[in-house]
């Protein structure tokens, strides 16, 4: 089998509000076509026009090549070899950022092709599943209005979620407000629901230590991204000072960044995003690293059911994981891009069982939102 074409399709809502942290207002869908007629689907959580340019760019020289030119003609079964070819072929412009995001979408689509060609779900190709369903946490944003937050929280609990994460928004504006936000969230979800807090990279280490000590009183499951992503020493200081799980990693790419987060940052939860960190291939390595270090690996997944499906195949193969992220954004892009959206049943989502990633694109929706 040979790759014959790579299609990068940017989609977005007619009106995008760039002032809010909801990344599901736009998206980049990737399709890889093969000579056998099998089509693989991928997605990346990135800047869509930039990723499209990286895919379609004509090659400049050995280490500055366009992704499409690099992989057309390759056998999609050679996933590891293709990954390294893309990495080496973009060495001067890549090693991280949008090039790794583009590679992640390609890697996801290749696993989809191989699964479809073999008639097996991707988790079977990754070593087999420990589970056929997984607990999910409702992932949403803090709002300025406590009433709205309470209502949102109640609706997630009523839908069956047993874990809820609030993030970003007004967190970090004011010390009293920070504590009030978490107190309101805990009160709204009740004592039996796992509560996760995503600070959105808003503090320095000293402030984060103070807030974490306050948040410990509300029994939160983890505190996510309290510091800027590059502040490894700050993370180490924080993790050694508080009795609370500290989670981070959604902005990182490749296994080496996660090795540093574990060894130098001393964090207790890493959150690689399958659509950013290097695809399923890189995230499998990253998850092994976490397992060997006795650190939790709970992937970030704030996009459509394409990324969520890829994530579910990966996490099905991890021996230990408490839950996985389930984005509850009301953006139409969240649910409309696939024909059969993943359903939450009693706080769990089933691992897709159809060949490949197990999803089918909604062509009408892609046409509607592409630009
Ligand atoms: Mg986050």
Coordinates of C-alpha atoms and ligand atoms in Angstrom, one line a residue:
X1 CA 0.0 0.0 0.0
X2 CA 1.2 3.5 -0.8
X3 CA 0.2 7.0 0.4
X4 CA -1.0 9.0 -2.6
X5 CA -2.3 12.2 -1.2
X6 CA -2.5 14.3 2.1
X7 CA -5.4 16.7 2.5
X8 CA -5.3 19.4 5.2
X9 CA -8.8 20.8 5.7
X10 CA -9.1 23.9 8.0
X11 CA -12.6 24.4 9.4
X12 CA -14.0 27.1 11.7
X13 CA -17.2 28.6 13.0
X14 CA -18.6 31.6 11.1
X15 CA -17.9 33.8 14.2
X16 CA -14.8 33.1 16.3
X17 CA -14.3 34.7 19.7
X18 CA -10.5 34.8 20.1
X19 CA -10.8 36.2 23.6
X20 CA -12.0 32.9 25.2
X21 CA -10.0 29.7 25.8
X22 CA -12.4 27.6 23.7
X23 CA -10.2 26.0 21.0
X24 CA -13.1 24.2 19.4
X25 CA -14.1 27.2 17.4
X26 CA -11.7 26.1 14.7
X27 CA -10.0 22.9 13.7
X28 CA -7.7 21.2 11.2
X29 CA -8.8 17.9 9.8
X30 CA -6.3 15.7 8.0
X31 CA -7.1 13.0 5.4
X32 CA -4.4 10.6 4.1
X33 CA -5.4 8.8 0.9
X34 CA -3.9 5.5 -0.2
X35 CA -3.7 3.7 -3.6
X36 CA -5.8 0.9 -2.1
X37 CA -8.7 3.4 -1.5
X38 CA -8.4 3.4 2.3
X39 CA -8.5 6.9 3.8
X40 CA -7.1 7.7 7.2
X41 CA -8.4 10.6 9.4
X42 CA -6.4 12.8 11.8
X43 CA -6.8 16.1 13.6
X44 CA -4.6 18.6 15.4
X45 CA -5.3 21.2 18.1
X46 CA -3.2 24.0 16.7
X47 CA -3.2 27.0 14.4
X48 CA -5.0 25.5 11.4
X49 CA -3.6 27.8 8.6
X50 CA 0.0 27.3 9.9
X51 CA -0.4 23.5 10.0
X52 CA -1.9 23.5 6.5
X53 CA 1.2 25.4 5.3
X54 CA 3.5 23.0 7.0
X55 CA 1.7 20.1 5.3
X56 CA 1.7 21.7 1.8
X57 CA 5.0 23.6 1.8
X58 CA 7.3 22.8 -1.1
X59 CA 10.6 21.4 0.2
X60 CA 13.4 23.9 0.7
X61 CA 16.3 21.6 1.5
X62 CA 17.1 18.4 3.4
X63 CA 15.9 19.5 6.9
X64 CA 13.2 22.0 5.7
X65 CA 10.7 19.8 3.8
X66 CA 7.0 19.9 3.5
X67 CA 5.2 17.0 5.2
X68 CA 3.2 16.0 2.2
X69 CA 6.2 15.7 -0.1
X70 CA 8.0 13.7 2.6
X71 CA 5.3 11.0 3.0
X72 CA 3.7 10.6 -0.4
X73 CA 4.9 7.2 -1.8
X74 CA 5.5 5.7 1.6
X75 CA 3.8 2.5 2.9
X76 CA 1.4 3.7 5.7
X77 CA 2.3 0.5 7.7
X78 CA 5.8 2.0 8.2
X79 CA 4.5 4.3 10.9
X80 CA 7.7 4.4 13.0
X81 CA 9.9 5.0 10.0
X82 CA 7.6 7.7 8.6
X83 CA 7.5 9.5 12.0
X84 CA 11.3 9.7 12.0
X85 CA 11.4 10.7 8.4
X86 CA 9.1 13.6 9.2
X87 CA 11.1 14.6 12.3
X88 CA 14.4 14.6 10.4
X89 CA 13.0 16.2 7.3
X90 CA 11.7 19.2 9.4
X91 CA 14.7 19.4 11.8
X92 CA 15.5 23.0 11.2
X93 CA 11.9 24.3 11.3
X94 CA 10.4 21.7 13.7
X95 CA 11.4 19.6 16.8
X96 CA 8.3 21.1 18.4
X97 CA 5.3 23.5 17.9
X98 CA 3.1 23.4 14.8
X99 CA 5.4 20.9 12.9
X100 CA 4.9 18.4 15.7
X101 CA 1.2 19.2 15.6
X102 CA 1.1 18.4 11.9
X103 CA 3.1 15.2 12.5
X104 CA 0.6 14.3 15.2
X105 CA -2.4 14.5 12.8
X106 CA -0.4 12.4 10.2
X107 CA 0.5 9.8 12.8
X108 CA -3.2 9.6 13.9
X109 CA -4.3 9.1 10.3
X110 CA -1.7 6.4 9.7
X111 CA -2.9 4.3 12.7
X112 CA -6.4 4.8 11.3
X113 CA -5.3 3.4 7.9
X114 CA -3.5 0.4 9.3
X115 CA -6.4 -0.5 11.6
X116 CA -8.9 -0.2 8.7
X117 CA -6.6 -2.3 6.4
X118 CA -6.3 -5.1 9.1
X119 CA -10.0 -4.8 10.2
X120 CA -8.8 -4.1 13.8
X121 CA -9.4 -1.2 16.2
X122 CA -6.2 0.7 16.9
X123 CA -6.0 -0.4 20.5
X124 CA -5.5 -3.9 19.3
X125 CA -2.4 -2.8 17.4
X126 CA -1.0 -1.0 20.4
X127 CA -0.8 -4.0 22.6
X128 CA -4.5 -4.6 23.5
X129 CA -7.0 -3.0 25.9
X130 CA -7.3 -3.2 29.7
X131 CA -10.9 -1.9 29.5
X132 CA -13.8 -1.5 27.1
X133 CA -15.0 1.8 28.6
X134 CA -13.4 4.5 30.7
X135 CA -14.6 7.1 33.2
X136 CA -14.5 10.6 31.7
X137 CA -14.4 14.0 33.4
X138 CA -16.5 16.9 32.1
X139 CA -14.0 19.6 31.1
X140 CA -15.2 23.2 31.0
X141 CA -14.3 26.8 31.8
X142 CA -14.7 28.9 34.9
X143 CA -17.2 31.7 34.4
X144 CA -17.5 35.1 36.0
X145 CA -21.1 34.4 37.0
X146 CA -21.2 31.9 40.0
X147 CA -24.8 31.2 39.2
X148 CA -23.9 30.1 35.7
X149 CA -21.1 27.9 37.1
X150 CA -23.5 26.2 39.5
X151 CA -26.0 25.5 36.8
X152 CA -23.3 24.1 34.5
X153 CA -21.9 21.9 37.3
X154 CA -25.4 20.6 38.1
X155 CA -26.1 19.7 34.5
X156 CA -22.9 17.7 34.2
X157 CA -23.7 15.8 37.4
X158 CA -27.2 15.1 36.1
X159 CA -25.7 13.8 32.9
X160 CA -23.9 11.2 34.9
X161 CA -20.4 12.7 35.1
X162 CA -18.5 11.7 38.3
X163 CA -15.6 14.1 37.7
X164 CA -15.7 17.7 36.6
X165 CA -12.8 20.1 35.6
X166 CA -13.2 23.9 35.6
X167 CA -10.4 26.0 34.1
X168 CA -9.0 29.4 32.9
X169 CA -11.5 32.3 32.8
X170 CA -11.2 34.6 35.8
X171 CA -8.7 32.4 37.7
X172 CA -5.6 34.4 38.6
X173 CA -7.3 37.8 38.7
X174 CA -7.6 38.1 42.5
X175 CA -6.6 35.9 45.5
X176 CA -10.0 36.0 47.1
X177 CA -11.8 35.3 43.8
X178 CA -9.5 32.4 43.1
X179 CA -10.5 30.7 46.3
X180 CA -14.2 31.6 45.9
X181 CA -14.2 30.0 42.4
X182 CA -13.0 26.7 43.7
X183 CA -15.3 26.9 46.8
X184 CA -18.3 27.5 44.5
X185 CA -17.2 24.7 42.2
X186 CA -16.9 22.2 45.1
X187 CA -20.3 23.2 46.5
X188 CA -21.9 22.9 43.1
X189 CA -20.6 19.4 42.2
X190 CA -21.0 18.0 45.8
X191 CA -18.6 16.0 47.9
X192 CA -18.8 12.8 45.9
X193 CA -17.6 14.1 42.5
X194 CA -13.9 14.4 41.7
X195 CA -13.1 18.1 41.2
X196 CA -10.2 19.2 39.0
X197 CA -8.9 22.8 38.7
X198 CA -7.1 24.1 35.7
X199 CA -5.4 27.4 36.6
X200 CA -4.4 28.3 33.1
X201 CA -0.7 29.1 33.7
X202 CA -1.5 32.2 35.8
X203 CA 0.9 32.3 38.8
X204 CA 4.5 32.2 39.9
X205 CA 5.7 29.4 42.2
X206 CA 5.2 31.3 45.5
X207 CA 1.6 32.3 44.6
X208 CA 0.9 28.8 43.3
X209 CA 2.1 27.3 46.6
X210 CA -0.3 29.6 48.5
X211 CA -3.3 28.8 46.3
X212 CA -2.6 25.1 46.3
X213 CA -2.5 25.1 50.1
X214 CA -6.0 26.8 50.1
X215 CA -7.3 24.4 47.4
X216 CA -6.2 21.4 49.3
X217 CA -9.1 22.2 51.8
X218 CA -11.6 21.6 49.0
X219 CA -10.3 18.1 48.2
X220 CA -9.5 18.7 44.6
X221 CA -8.1 15.8 42.6
X222 CA -5.4 17.9 40.8
X223 CA -4.3 21.4 40.1
X224 CA -3.5 21.8 36.5
X225 CA -1.0 24.3 34.8
X226 CA -0.6 26.6 37.8
X227 CA 2.6 27.9 36.3
X228 CA 3.9 28.8 32.8
X229 CA 4.8 25.6 30.9
X230 CA 8.6 26.4 30.9
X231 CA 8.9 27.0 34.6
X232 CA 10.4 23.6 35.5
X233 CA 12.1 24.9 38.6
X234 CA 8.9 26.5 39.7
X235 CA 7.0 23.2 39.2
X236 CA 9.7 21.3 41.3
X237 CA 9.4 23.9 44.1
X238 CA 5.6 23.7 44.1
X239 CA 5.4 19.9 43.9
X240 CA 7.8 19.6 46.9
X241 CA 5.8 22.1 48.9
X242 CA 2.2 20.9 48.6
X243 CA 0.2 17.7 49.3
X244 CA -1.7 17.9 46.0
X245 CA -1.3 16.4 42.5
X246 CA 0.1 18.9 40.1
X247 CA -0.7 18.2 36.4
X248 CA 0.7 19.7 33.3
X249 CA 2.0 19.0 29.7
X250 CA -0.8 19.9 27.2
X251 CA 1.6 22.3 25.5
X252 CA 4.5 19.9 25.2
X253 CA 5.7 17.9 22.3
X254 CA 7.9 14.8 22.1
X255 CA 8.9 12.4 24.8
X256 CA 12.0 14.4 25.9
X257 CA 9.8 17.3 27.2
X258 CA 7.8 14.9 29.3
X259 CA 11.0 13.2 30.6
X260 CA 12.0 16.7 31.9
X261 CA 8.6 17.4 33.4
X262 CA 8.8 14.2 35.4
X263 CA 12.5 14.3 36.3
X264 CA 13.1 18.0 36.8
X265 CA 9.5 19.4 37.3
X266 CA 8.6 16.5 39.6
X267 CA 5.0 16.7 38.6
X268 CA 2.6 13.9 39.5
X269 CA 0.4 13.9 36.3
X270 CA 1.5 14.5 32.7
X271 CA -1.1 15.4 30.1
X272 CA 0.2 14.8 26.5
X273 CA -2.2 15.8 23.8
X274 CA -2.3 13.1 21.1
X275 CA -2.9 15.8 18.5
X276 CA 0.1 17.9 19.5
X277 CA 2.8 15.8 21.2
X278 CA 3.6 13.6 18.2
X279 CA 0.5 11.5 17.7
X280 CA -0.3 8.0 19.0
X281 CA 3.3 6.8 18.4
X282 CA 4.9 9.5 20.6
X283 CA 2.1 9.4 23.2
X284 CA 2.5 5.6 23.6
X285 CA 6.2 6.2 24.5
X286 CA 5.3 9.1 26.8
X287 CA 2.7 6.9 28.6
X288 CA 5.4 4.2 29.1
X289 CA 7.7 6.8 30.5
X290 CA 5.0 7.9 33.0
X291 CA 4.2 4.3 33.9
X292 CA 7.9 3.5 34.6
X293 CA 8.2 6.6 36.8
X294 CA 4.9 5.8 38.7
X295 CA 3.4 9.1 37.4
X296 CA -0.1 9.3 36.0
X297 CA -0.6 10.0 32.3
X298 CA -4.0 11.5 31.6
X299 CA -4.0 12.9 28.1
X300 CA -5.3 16.4 27.3
X301 CA -8.1 16.2 24.7
X302 CA -10.0 19.4 24.0
X303 CA -11.1 19.0 20.5
X304 CA -13.6 16.8 18.5
X305 CA -14.4 13.1 18.6
X306 CA -11.5 12.5 16.2
X307 CA -9.0 13.4 18.9
X308 CA -11.1 11.8 21.6
X309 CA -11.3 8.5 19.7
X310 CA -7.5 8.5 19.1
X311 CA -7.1 9.2 22.9
X312 CA -9.5 6.4 23.9
X313 CA -7.5 3.9 21.8
X314 CA -4.3 5.0 23.6
X315 CA -5.7 5.1 27.1
X316 CA -7.5 1.7 26.7
X317 CA -4.0 0.2 26.6
X318 CA -2.7 1.9 29.8
X319 CA -2.6 -0.3 32.9
X320 CA -3.5 2.6 35.3
X321 CA -5.6 5.7 34.5
X322 CA -8.3 7.3 36.6
X323 CA -10.3 9.0 33.8
X324 CA -9.9 10.9 30.6
X325 CA -10.9 14.4 29.5
X326 CA -14.3 14.9 27.8
X327 CA -14.8 18.4 26.4
X328 CA -18.3 19.7 27.0
X329 CA -18.0 22.9 24.9
X330 CA -21.3 23.8 23.2
X331 CA -19.5 24.7 19.9
X332 CA -21.2 22.9 17.0
X333 CA -17.8 21.7 15.8
X334 CA -17.5 19.6 19.0
X335 CA -20.1 17.1 17.8
X336 CA -21.0 17.7 14.2
X337 CA -17.8 16.6 12.4
X338 CA -18.3 12.9 13.0
X339 CA -21.5 10.9 12.1
X340 CA -21.8 9.0 15.4
X341 CA -20.6 11.2 18.3
X342 CA -19.2 9.4 21.4
X343 CA -21.8 9.2 24.1
X344 CA -21.4 9.5 27.9
X345 CA -23.2 6.8 29.8
X346 CA -23.2 6.9 33.6
X347 CA -19.9 8.9 33.5
X348 CA -18.2 6.5 31.1
X349 CA -17.4 6.5 27.4
X350 CA -17.0 3.2 25.5
X351 CA -13.7 2.6 23.7
X352 CA -14.5 2.5 19.9
X353 CA -14.5 -1.1 18.6
X354 CA -14.7 -0.5 14.8
X355 CA -11.6 -0.8 12.6
X356 CA -9.0 2.0 12.8
X357 CA -10.0 4.9 15.0
X358 CA -13.7 3.8 14.6
X359 CA -15.0 7.1 13.4
X360 CA -16.7 8.4 10.2
X361 CA -16.5 12.0 9.1
X362 CA -19.6 14.0 8.5
X363 CA -18.8 15.3 5.0
X364 CA -21.7 17.8 5.0
X365 CA -20.5 19.4 8.3
X366 CA -16.9 19.6 6.9
X367 CA -18.2 21.3 3.8
X368 CA -20.3 23.7 5.9
X369 CA -17.4 24.8 8.1
X370 CA -14.4 24.6 5.8
X371 CA -12.8 27.8 4.6
Ligands
LIG1 MG1 -5.5 22.6 30.6

